Amino acid sequence: MSRKDIKSMTLPEIKQEFAADGHAAFRALQVYHWLHRGVTSFDEMSDLSKAFRQQLAEKYTIANAVIEQKLESKLDDTIKYLFRLNDGEFVESVVMNYHHGRTICISTQVGCKMNCSFCATGKSGYSRNLAPSEMLAQIQSAQLDIGVRISNVVLMGMGEPLDNYDNVLRFLELVSSEEGLNIGMRHISLSTCGIVDKIYDLADKKLQLTLSVSLHAPNDEIRSRTMPVNHRWGVEELLKACRYYNKQTGRRISFEYAMISGVNDSDACARELAGRLKGTLSHVNLIPVNTVSGSGYKKSTTERLQKFTRILANSGITATVRRTLGSDINASCGQLRRRYQEEVADVESLHQK
Ligand code: SAH
C-alpha cells in the first residue's frame, strides 16, 4: 500500500484518522505543528515515542522541497531557489524582500500546459500537479533557510494555479490555518492566465485573497497570438468573469500586462485596454517582458512604458510599472528549471557519446 501524504491533510482529517487508529486525541495537533514547522522526517518529531514515530513513518510520507540550487541577487535581497521534490522533479521559488516583509513566489505545477509564447515555463513542458504539501514545502524550506518569517505568498511561479484547482484550494486552507503557517488570505495572491470557469468557482468561495489576471493584450487578436488559452475563453468572457469576481468578493483585480515591444505596447493598445477595463475594479501592473531565449520578444522602452501608463491614467485606470527584482539572477520563474534540464540533457548526451 502506498503511503499517504500527511502534510496535505487538514487538522480535522488528521484528528479523525488518528482517532480511528487509536492514537491519543492530542497527538494530532502535536504532529500537525511539527509538519507545519517544516520537519522533513518523523524522526525529527522529538517529543513523540520512537514506536509512534515508526508507526507514522509506515503509514505516511512527508513531502519535502530540498534546496538543489540557490541564487542570491547582488543588486537586491532576492533569492531564487531550485527545489528537488521527493520524486526527483524540480520546481522554482523566489523570495523577495519588500518593506512590508518577505514575499515568496511559489510554483503550483511542475511545468505548465498553457504555453504562453513569452513564458519560459511552458517551454520545458508539463510534468504534473503539485500536491498542497509540496506548495507548503517550498515556503517552509525557504523560511528555514533564511531564518526570517515569510509573511506573503504569491502563486505566480511555475504552473497555472487554476489548472490545479482542488490542490490549490486545499493549500490555501492549510497555509492560512492558525495552527499552521498562519498566513492570512489578505497576504496571498493568486495569478491566473484566465481559466474562466474556475474564476467563477473561486469567486463563489468569497476568499479575501488578491486575484491577478495575466491579461497581456487588449483584444483577442493579440491575446490569441501570445496566449493559447484565449482560444478557449476570449477577452470579453474573461473580463466578464473578473467583474463577477469583483461583485462576489468586493476585491479589486490586479491585471498583469507584460510589455512586449511592437506586439502589445502601442498607444492604440493602451486606449483599447482602458476602454475594456472601464467598469472593472482593477489595477494594471505593467511589466517589461523578460526576454526568454527563443521567443524573439524584446522589452518595451522606458518611454513606451511611461506613455502607456499615462494613457491609462488619463482614462482613469490606475497602472504601475513593476519594479524588477533579482534581474541578475534571472529571478523570473521557469528559467532555472529549463536551464537545469538543458544542462542535465547536455551531461546525458555527453555520457551517451
Ligand atoms: N500561470 C499563472 C501564473 C504563473 S506566471 C499566470 O499565467 O498568471 C506568472 C506571471 O508571469 C504571469 O503574469 C505571466 O504571464 C508572467 N510571465 C511569464 N513569462 C514572462 C516573461 N517572459 N516576462 C514577463 N512576464 C512573464
Short mmCIF file of C-alpha atoms and ligand atoms in Angstrom, two decimals:
data_model
loop_
_atom_site.label_atom_id
_atom_site.label_comp_id
_atom_site.label_asym_id
_atom_site.label_seq_id
_atom_site.Cartn_x
_atom_site.Cartn_y
_atom_site.Cartn_z
CA MET A 1 0.00 0.00 0.00
CA SER A 2 1.40 3.39 -0.88
CA ARG A 3 1.94 5.79 1.99
CA LYS A 4 -0.30 8.80 2.46
CA ASP A 5 0.79 12.43 2.06
CA ILE A 6 0.14 13.62 5.61
CA LYS A 7 1.10 17.27 5.11
CA SER A 8 -1.72 17.63 2.59
CA MET A 9 -4.25 16.63 5.26
CA THR A 10 -6.15 19.22 7.30
CA LEU A 11 -6.04 19.10 11.09
CA PRO A 12 -9.61 17.73 11.36
CA GLU A 13 -8.72 14.99 8.86
CA ILE A 14 -5.63 14.00 10.85
CA LYS A 15 -7.66 14.06 14.07
CA GLN A 16 -10.25 11.76 12.57
CA GLU A 17 -7.70 9.33 11.20
CA PHE A 18 -5.66 9.26 14.41
CA ALA A 19 -8.83 8.59 16.39
CA ALA A 20 -9.69 5.69 14.07
CA ASP A 21 -6.15 4.32 14.51
CA GLY A 22 -6.44 4.54 18.28
CA HIS A 23 -3.94 7.36 18.90
CA ALA A 24 -4.49 9.77 21.78
CA ALA A 25 -6.50 12.82 20.73
CA PHE A 26 -3.82 15.43 21.46
CA ARG A 27 -1.33 13.70 19.12
CA ALA A 28 -2.96 15.14 16.00
CA LEU A 29 -2.23 18.76 16.89
CA GLN A 30 1.27 17.83 18.03
CA VAL A 31 2.05 16.18 14.69
CA TYR A 32 0.36 18.99 12.74
CA HIS A 33 2.57 21.56 14.48
CA TRP A 34 5.71 19.64 13.57
CA LEU A 35 4.62 19.21 9.96
CA HIS A 36 3.91 22.91 9.55
CA ARG A 37 7.18 23.92 11.13
CA GLY A 38 8.76 22.09 8.22
CA VAL A 39 10.32 18.92 9.64
CA THR A 40 11.47 16.61 6.87
CA SER A 41 11.09 13.31 8.71
CA PHE A 42 9.09 11.79 11.56
CA ASP A 43 12.34 11.24 13.44
CA GLU A 44 12.61 14.97 13.98
CA MET A 45 9.36 14.92 16.00
CA SER A 46 11.39 14.62 19.17
CA ASP A 47 8.57 14.59 21.69
CA LEU A 48 6.94 11.51 20.19
CA SER A 49 7.92 7.99 21.21
CA LYS A 50 10.10 6.06 18.84
CA ALA A 51 7.39 3.44 18.37
CA PHE A 52 4.81 6.09 17.42
CA ARG A 53 7.22 7.79 15.00
CA GLN A 54 7.80 4.43 13.38
CA GLN A 55 4.07 3.77 13.07
CA LEU A 56 3.63 7.15 11.40
CA ALA A 57 6.51 6.56 9.00
CA GLU A 58 4.95 3.26 7.93
CA LYS A 59 1.63 4.87 7.07
CA TYR A 60 2.60 8.36 5.89
CA THR A 61 5.21 10.30 3.94
CA ILE A 62 6.30 13.91 4.35
CA ALA A 63 6.63 15.94 1.15
CA ASN A 64 9.85 17.94 1.11
CA ALA A 65 11.42 20.58 -1.09
CA VAL A 66 15.19 20.19 -0.84
CA ILE A 67 17.39 23.06 -1.98
CA GLU A 68 19.17 21.90 -5.13
CA GLN A 69 20.43 25.33 -6.11
CA LYS A 70 20.25 28.80 -4.56
CA LEU A 71 20.98 32.07 -6.34
CA GLU A 72 21.28 35.32 -4.44
CA SER A 73 20.97 38.68 -6.15
CA LYS A 74 23.78 41.13 -5.64
CA LEU A 75 21.51 44.03 -6.63
CA ASP A 76 18.79 43.42 -4.04
CA ASP A 77 17.90 40.74 -1.49
CA THR A 78 16.08 38.50 -3.95
CA ILE A 79 16.83 34.79 -3.61
CA LYS A 80 15.90 32.18 -6.14
CA TYR A 81 15.64 28.51 -5.23
CA LEU A 82 15.55 25.39 -7.32
CA PHE A 83 13.92 22.73 -5.15
CA ARG A 84 14.03 18.96 -5.59
CA LEU A 85 10.82 17.17 -4.66
CA ASN A 86 10.60 13.64 -3.23
CA ASP A 87 10.17 12.07 -6.68
CA GLY A 88 13.13 13.95 -8.17
CA GLU A 89 11.14 16.64 -10.02
CA PHE A 90 12.30 20.26 -9.77
CA VAL A 91 10.38 23.46 -9.08
CA GLU A 92 11.41 27.07 -8.58
CA SER A 93 10.53 29.65 -5.94
CA VAL A 94 11.68 33.21 -5.44
CA VAL A 95 11.89 35.12 -2.16
CA MET A 96 11.68 38.91 -2.39
CA ASN A 97 12.33 41.41 0.37
CA TYR A 98 9.75 44.20 0.41
CA HIS A 99 9.29 46.87 3.03
CA HIS A 100 6.19 45.07 4.28
CA GLY A 101 8.02 41.76 4.72
CA ARG A 102 9.26 38.74 2.86
CA THR A 103 7.20 37.52 -0.05
CA ILE A 104 7.64 34.14 -1.65
CA CYS A 105 6.57 33.33 -5.17
CA ILE A 106 5.80 29.61 -5.31
CA SER A 107 5.10 27.08 -8.06
CA THR A 108 1.84 25.15 -8.30
CA GLN A 109 2.76 22.64 -11.03
CA VAL A 110 5.90 21.02 -12.38
CA GLY A 111 5.98 22.78 -15.74
CA CYS A 112 2.80 24.18 -17.31
CA LYS A 113 0.30 23.24 -20.03
CA MET A 114 -0.64 26.79 -21.02
CA ASN A 115 2.19 27.50 -23.42
CA CYS A 116 2.16 31.30 -23.40
CA SER A 117 4.59 32.34 -26.10
CA PHE A 118 6.66 34.64 -23.86
CA CYS A 119 6.99 32.28 -20.90
CA ALA A 120 9.95 30.04 -20.06
CA THR A 121 7.98 27.52 -18.01
CA GLY A 122 5.80 26.35 -20.89
CA LYS A 123 8.88 25.71 -23.00
CA SER A 124 10.06 22.98 -20.64
CA GLY A 125 6.76 21.11 -20.87
CA TYR A 126 4.31 19.86 -18.28
CA SER A 127 5.03 17.08 -15.88
CA ARG A 128 2.47 17.04 -13.05
CA ASN A 129 0.43 18.93 -10.49
CA LEU A 130 1.94 19.79 -7.15
CA ALA A 131 0.29 18.46 -4.02
CA PRO A 132 -0.78 21.01 -1.37
CA SER A 133 2.07 19.71 0.82
CA GLU A 134 4.60 20.49 -1.92
CA MET A 135 3.39 24.08 -2.16
CA LEU A 136 3.79 24.37 1.62
CA ALA A 137 7.21 22.71 1.48
CA GLN A 138 8.57 25.49 -0.76
CA ILE A 139 7.63 28.11 1.85
CA GLN A 140 8.92 26.03 4.74
CA SER A 141 12.29 25.26 3.15
CA ALA A 142 12.86 28.89 2.16
CA GLN A 143 11.80 30.17 5.58
CA LEU A 144 14.08 27.74 7.41
CA ASP A 145 16.92 28.70 5.06
CA ILE A 146 16.63 32.47 5.52
CA GLY A 147 15.66 32.29 9.20
CA VAL A 148 13.07 35.05 8.81
CA ARG A 149 9.30 34.71 8.74
CA ILE A 150 7.75 34.76 5.29
CA SER A 151 4.62 36.87 5.55
CA ASN A 152 3.27 36.95 2.00
CA VAL A 153 2.73 34.32 -0.67
CA VAL A 154 2.12 34.74 -4.37
CA LEU A 155 1.07 31.80 -6.52
CA MET A 156 2.88 33.11 -9.51
CA GLY A 157 5.70 30.66 -10.05
CA MET A 158 5.70 27.73 -12.42
CA GLY A 159 2.32 26.37 -13.41
CA GLU A 160 -1.27 27.53 -13.69
CA PRO A 161 -2.88 27.50 -10.22
CA LEU A 162 -6.44 27.26 -11.53
CA ASP A 163 -5.46 24.21 -13.61
CA ASN A 164 -4.67 22.57 -10.25
CA TYR A 165 -7.72 24.00 -8.54
CA ASP A 166 -8.52 21.43 -5.84
CA ASN A 167 -4.93 21.18 -4.60
CA VAL A 168 -4.52 24.95 -4.63
CA LEU A 169 -7.69 25.46 -2.58
CA ARG A 170 -6.57 22.88 -0.07
CA PHE A 171 -3.16 24.58 0.08
CA LEU A 172 -4.88 27.92 0.82
CA GLU A 173 -6.78 26.32 3.68
CA LEU A 174 -3.60 24.78 5.11
CA VAL A 175 -1.30 27.78 4.74
CA SER A 176 -3.82 30.11 6.38
CA SER A 177 -4.63 27.77 9.26
CA GLU A 178 -3.86 29.21 12.68
CA GLU A 179 -2.06 26.06 13.76
CA GLY A 180 0.00 26.10 10.57
CA LEU A 181 1.95 28.91 8.86
CA ASN A 182 -0.99 31.21 9.61
CA ILE A 183 -0.56 33.39 6.52
CA GLY A 184 -3.88 35.21 6.09
CA MET A 185 -5.72 35.39 2.79
CA ARG A 186 -5.06 39.12 2.53
CA HIS A 187 -1.38 38.25 2.30
CA ILE A 188 -1.87 35.83 -0.57
CA SER A 189 -2.15 36.50 -4.31
CA LEU A 190 -3.10 34.00 -6.97
CA SER A 191 -2.21 34.65 -10.59
CA THR A 192 -4.08 33.03 -13.46
CA CYS A 193 -3.79 33.14 -17.22
CA GLY A 194 -7.60 33.20 -17.29
CA ILE A 195 -9.26 29.82 -16.68
CA VAL A 196 -12.70 31.37 -16.72
CA ASP A 197 -14.85 28.58 -15.26
CA LYS A 198 -12.53 28.34 -12.27
CA ILE A 199 -12.59 32.13 -11.75
CA TYR A 200 -16.36 31.79 -11.24
CA ASP A 201 -15.83 28.92 -8.79
CA LEU A 202 -13.21 30.88 -6.88
CA ALA A 203 -15.40 33.99 -6.78
CA ASP A 204 -18.16 31.99 -5.12
CA LYS A 205 -15.73 30.97 -2.35
CA LYS A 206 -15.51 34.67 -1.43
CA LEU A 207 -11.95 34.42 -0.20
CA GLN A 208 -10.12 37.64 0.59
CA LEU A 209 -7.06 36.82 -1.50
CA THR A 210 -5.87 39.00 -4.37
CA LEU A 211 -6.61 37.68 -7.81
CA SER A 212 -4.12 38.60 -10.51
CA VAL A 213 -5.12 38.02 -14.09
CA SER A 214 -2.45 37.78 -16.77
CA LEU A 215 -4.11 39.80 -19.49
CA HIS A 216 -1.16 40.95 -21.60
CA ALA A 217 -3.28 42.17 -24.51
CA PRO A 218 -6.32 44.40 -25.08
CA ASN A 219 -8.02 42.20 -27.70
CA ASP A 220 -8.47 38.64 -28.93
CA GLU A 221 -6.32 39.10 -31.99
CA ILE A 222 -3.14 39.88 -29.99
CA ARG A 223 -4.01 37.75 -26.98
CA SER A 224 -4.65 34.61 -29.04
CA ARG A 225 -1.28 35.04 -30.69
CA THR A 226 0.58 35.06 -27.36
CA MET A 227 -1.70 33.07 -25.06
CA PRO A 228 -3.33 29.88 -26.41
CA VAL A 229 -5.83 29.85 -23.51
CA ASN A 230 -7.51 32.80 -25.24
CA HIS A 231 -8.85 30.44 -27.93
CA ARG A 232 -10.93 28.79 -25.23
CA TRP A 233 -12.07 31.96 -23.40
CA GLY A 234 -11.73 35.31 -25.13
CA VAL A 235 -11.01 38.70 -23.57
CA GLU A 236 -14.68 39.67 -23.12
CA GLU A 237 -15.57 36.39 -21.43
CA LEU A 238 -12.55 36.75 -19.18
CA LEU A 239 -13.40 40.32 -18.18
CA LYS A 240 -16.99 39.32 -17.51
CA ALA A 241 -15.71 36.69 -15.07
CA CYS A 242 -13.47 39.32 -13.50
CA ARG A 243 -16.43 41.63 -12.91
CA TYR A 244 -18.27 38.72 -11.30
CA TYR A 245 -15.22 38.21 -9.07
CA ASN A 246 -15.33 41.92 -8.12
CA LYS A 247 -19.00 41.61 -7.25
CA GLN A 248 -18.73 38.44 -5.19
CA THR A 249 -15.62 39.36 -3.22
CA GLY A 250 -15.55 43.16 -3.27
CA ARG A 251 -11.91 42.84 -4.25
CA ARG A 252 -10.04 44.68 -6.97
CA ILE A 253 -8.32 42.58 -9.64
CA SER A 254 -4.73 43.08 -10.49
CA PHE A 255 -4.17 42.78 -14.25
CA GLU A 256 -0.70 41.75 -15.33
CA TYR A 257 0.46 43.21 -18.62
CA ALA A 258 3.90 42.22 -19.91
CA MET A 259 5.02 44.98 -22.26
CA ILE A 260 6.44 43.46 -25.44
CA SER A 261 8.00 45.85 -27.91
CA GLY A 262 5.93 46.15 -31.09
CA VAL A 263 3.43 43.50 -30.01
CA ASN A 264 1.10 44.98 -27.37
CA ASP A 265 2.64 48.31 -26.36
CA SER A 266 1.23 50.85 -28.84
CA ASP A 267 -0.85 53.90 -27.92
CA ALA A 268 -3.80 52.23 -29.62
CA CYS A 269 -3.35 49.18 -27.37
CA ALA A 270 -3.34 51.42 -24.29
CA ARG A 271 -6.54 53.17 -25.39
CA GLU A 272 -8.25 49.89 -26.21
CA LEU A 273 -7.21 48.42 -22.86
CA ALA A 274 -8.54 51.45 -20.98
CA GLY A 275 -11.86 51.11 -22.79
CA ARG A 276 -12.12 47.42 -21.98
CA LEU A 277 -11.34 47.85 -18.31
CA LYS A 278 -13.99 50.52 -17.73
CA GLY A 279 -16.39 49.19 -15.13
CA THR A 280 -13.99 46.61 -13.74
CA LEU A 281 -12.45 47.22 -10.30
CA SER A 282 -8.89 46.95 -11.42
CA HIS A 283 -5.27 47.86 -11.14
CA VAL A 284 -2.85 47.33 -14.03
CA ASN A 285 0.67 46.10 -13.43
CA LEU A 286 2.92 46.81 -16.36
CA ILE A 287 5.97 44.55 -16.54
CA PRO A 288 8.71 44.97 -19.13
CA VAL A 289 8.73 41.50 -20.69
CA ASN A 290 11.58 39.30 -19.62
CA THR A 291 13.41 38.08 -22.65
CA VAL A 292 13.25 34.31 -22.83
CA SER A 293 15.65 32.63 -25.20
CA GLY A 294 13.90 31.51 -28.37
CA SER A 295 10.86 33.81 -28.00
CA GLY A 296 12.22 36.69 -30.07
CA TYR A 297 10.45 39.22 -27.84
CA LYS A 298 12.01 42.46 -26.68
CA LYS A 299 11.20 44.68 -23.71
CA SER A 300 9.33 47.91 -24.40
CA THR A 301 11.38 51.05 -23.86
CA THR A 302 11.01 53.15 -20.71
CA GLU A 303 9.40 55.92 -22.79
CA ARG A 304 6.81 53.47 -24.12
CA LEU A 305 6.03 52.26 -20.61
CA GLN A 306 5.58 55.85 -19.43
CA LYS A 307 3.36 56.82 -22.34
CA PHE A 308 1.25 53.67 -21.93
CA THR A 309 0.82 54.38 -18.20
CA ARG A 310 -0.18 57.98 -18.97
CA ILE A 311 -2.85 56.97 -21.45
CA LEU A 312 -4.34 54.53 -18.93
CA ALA A 313 -4.20 57.15 -16.17
CA ASN A 314 -5.94 59.73 -18.37
CA SER A 315 -8.81 57.27 -18.75
CA GLY A 316 -9.00 56.73 -15.00
CA ILE A 317 -7.23 53.36 -14.94
CA THR A 318 -4.51 53.10 -12.30
CA ALA A 319 -1.35 51.44 -13.53
CA THR A 320 2.10 50.97 -12.10
CA VAL A 321 5.29 49.76 -13.68
CA ARG A 322 6.55 46.82 -11.73
CA ARG A 323 9.99 47.14 -10.24
CA THR A 324 12.27 44.41 -11.49
CA LEU A 325 13.92 42.46 -8.69
CA GLY A 326 16.71 39.95 -8.97
CA SER A 327 17.41 40.70 -12.62
CA ASP A 328 21.00 39.48 -12.22
CA ILE A 329 19.82 36.02 -11.14
CA ASN A 330 17.13 35.61 -13.76
CA ALA A 331 14.59 35.70 -10.99
CA SER A 332 11.51 35.19 -13.13
CA CYS A 333 10.29 31.66 -12.82
CA GLY A 334 10.67 28.84 -15.25
CA GLN A 335 14.08 29.82 -16.49
CA LEU A 336 16.12 27.94 -13.93
CA ARG A 337 14.39 24.58 -14.28
CA ARG A 338 14.68 24.92 -18.03
CA ARG A 339 18.37 25.71 -17.89
CA TYR A 340 18.85 22.88 -15.42
CA GLN A 341 17.05 20.47 -17.76
CA GLU A 342 19.25 21.60 -20.61
CA GLU A 343 22.37 21.11 -18.52
CA VAL A 344 21.25 17.66 -17.45
CA ALA A 345 20.42 16.85 -21.08
CA ASP A 346 23.89 18.05 -22.10
CA VAL A 347 25.53 15.87 -19.46
CA GLU A 348 23.40 12.91 -20.51
CA SER A 349 24.24 13.36 -24.17
CA LEU A 350 27.93 13.62 -23.24
CA HIS A 351 27.63 10.32 -21.41
CA GLN A 352 25.99 8.74 -24.42
CA LYS A 353 28.77 9.83 -26.74
N1 SAH B 1 0.01 30.67 -14.81
C1 SAH B 1 -0.20 31.82 -13.99
C2 SAH B 1 0.90 32.08 -13.00
C3 SAH B 1 2.32 31.85 -13.42
S1 SAH B 1 3.06 33.01 -14.49
C4 SAH B 1 -0.43 33.04 -14.88
O1 SAH B 1 -0.37 32.90 -16.08
O2 SAH B 1 -0.72 34.10 -14.35
C5 SAH B 1 3.34 34.44 -13.53
C6 SAH B 1 3.28 35.73 -14.31
O3 SAH B 1 4.49 35.92 -15.08
C7 SAH B 1 2.14 35.79 -15.31
O4 SAH B 1 1.55 37.05 -15.30
C8 SAH B 1 2.87 35.53 -16.63
O5 SAH B 1 2.11 35.94 -17.71
C9 SAH B 1 4.14 36.31 -16.39
N2 SAH B 1 5.24 35.99 -17.29
C10 SAH B 1 5.59 34.81 -17.80
N3 SAH B 1 6.66 34.93 -18.60
C11 SAH B 1 7.00 36.23 -18.59
C12 SAH B 1 8.03 36.99 -19.22
N4 SAH B 1 8.91 36.41 -20.05
N5 SAH B 1 8.07 38.31 -18.97
C13 SAH B 1 7.17 38.90 -18.13
N6 SAH B 1 6.20 38.24 -17.52
C14 SAH B 1 6.10 36.92 -17.75
#
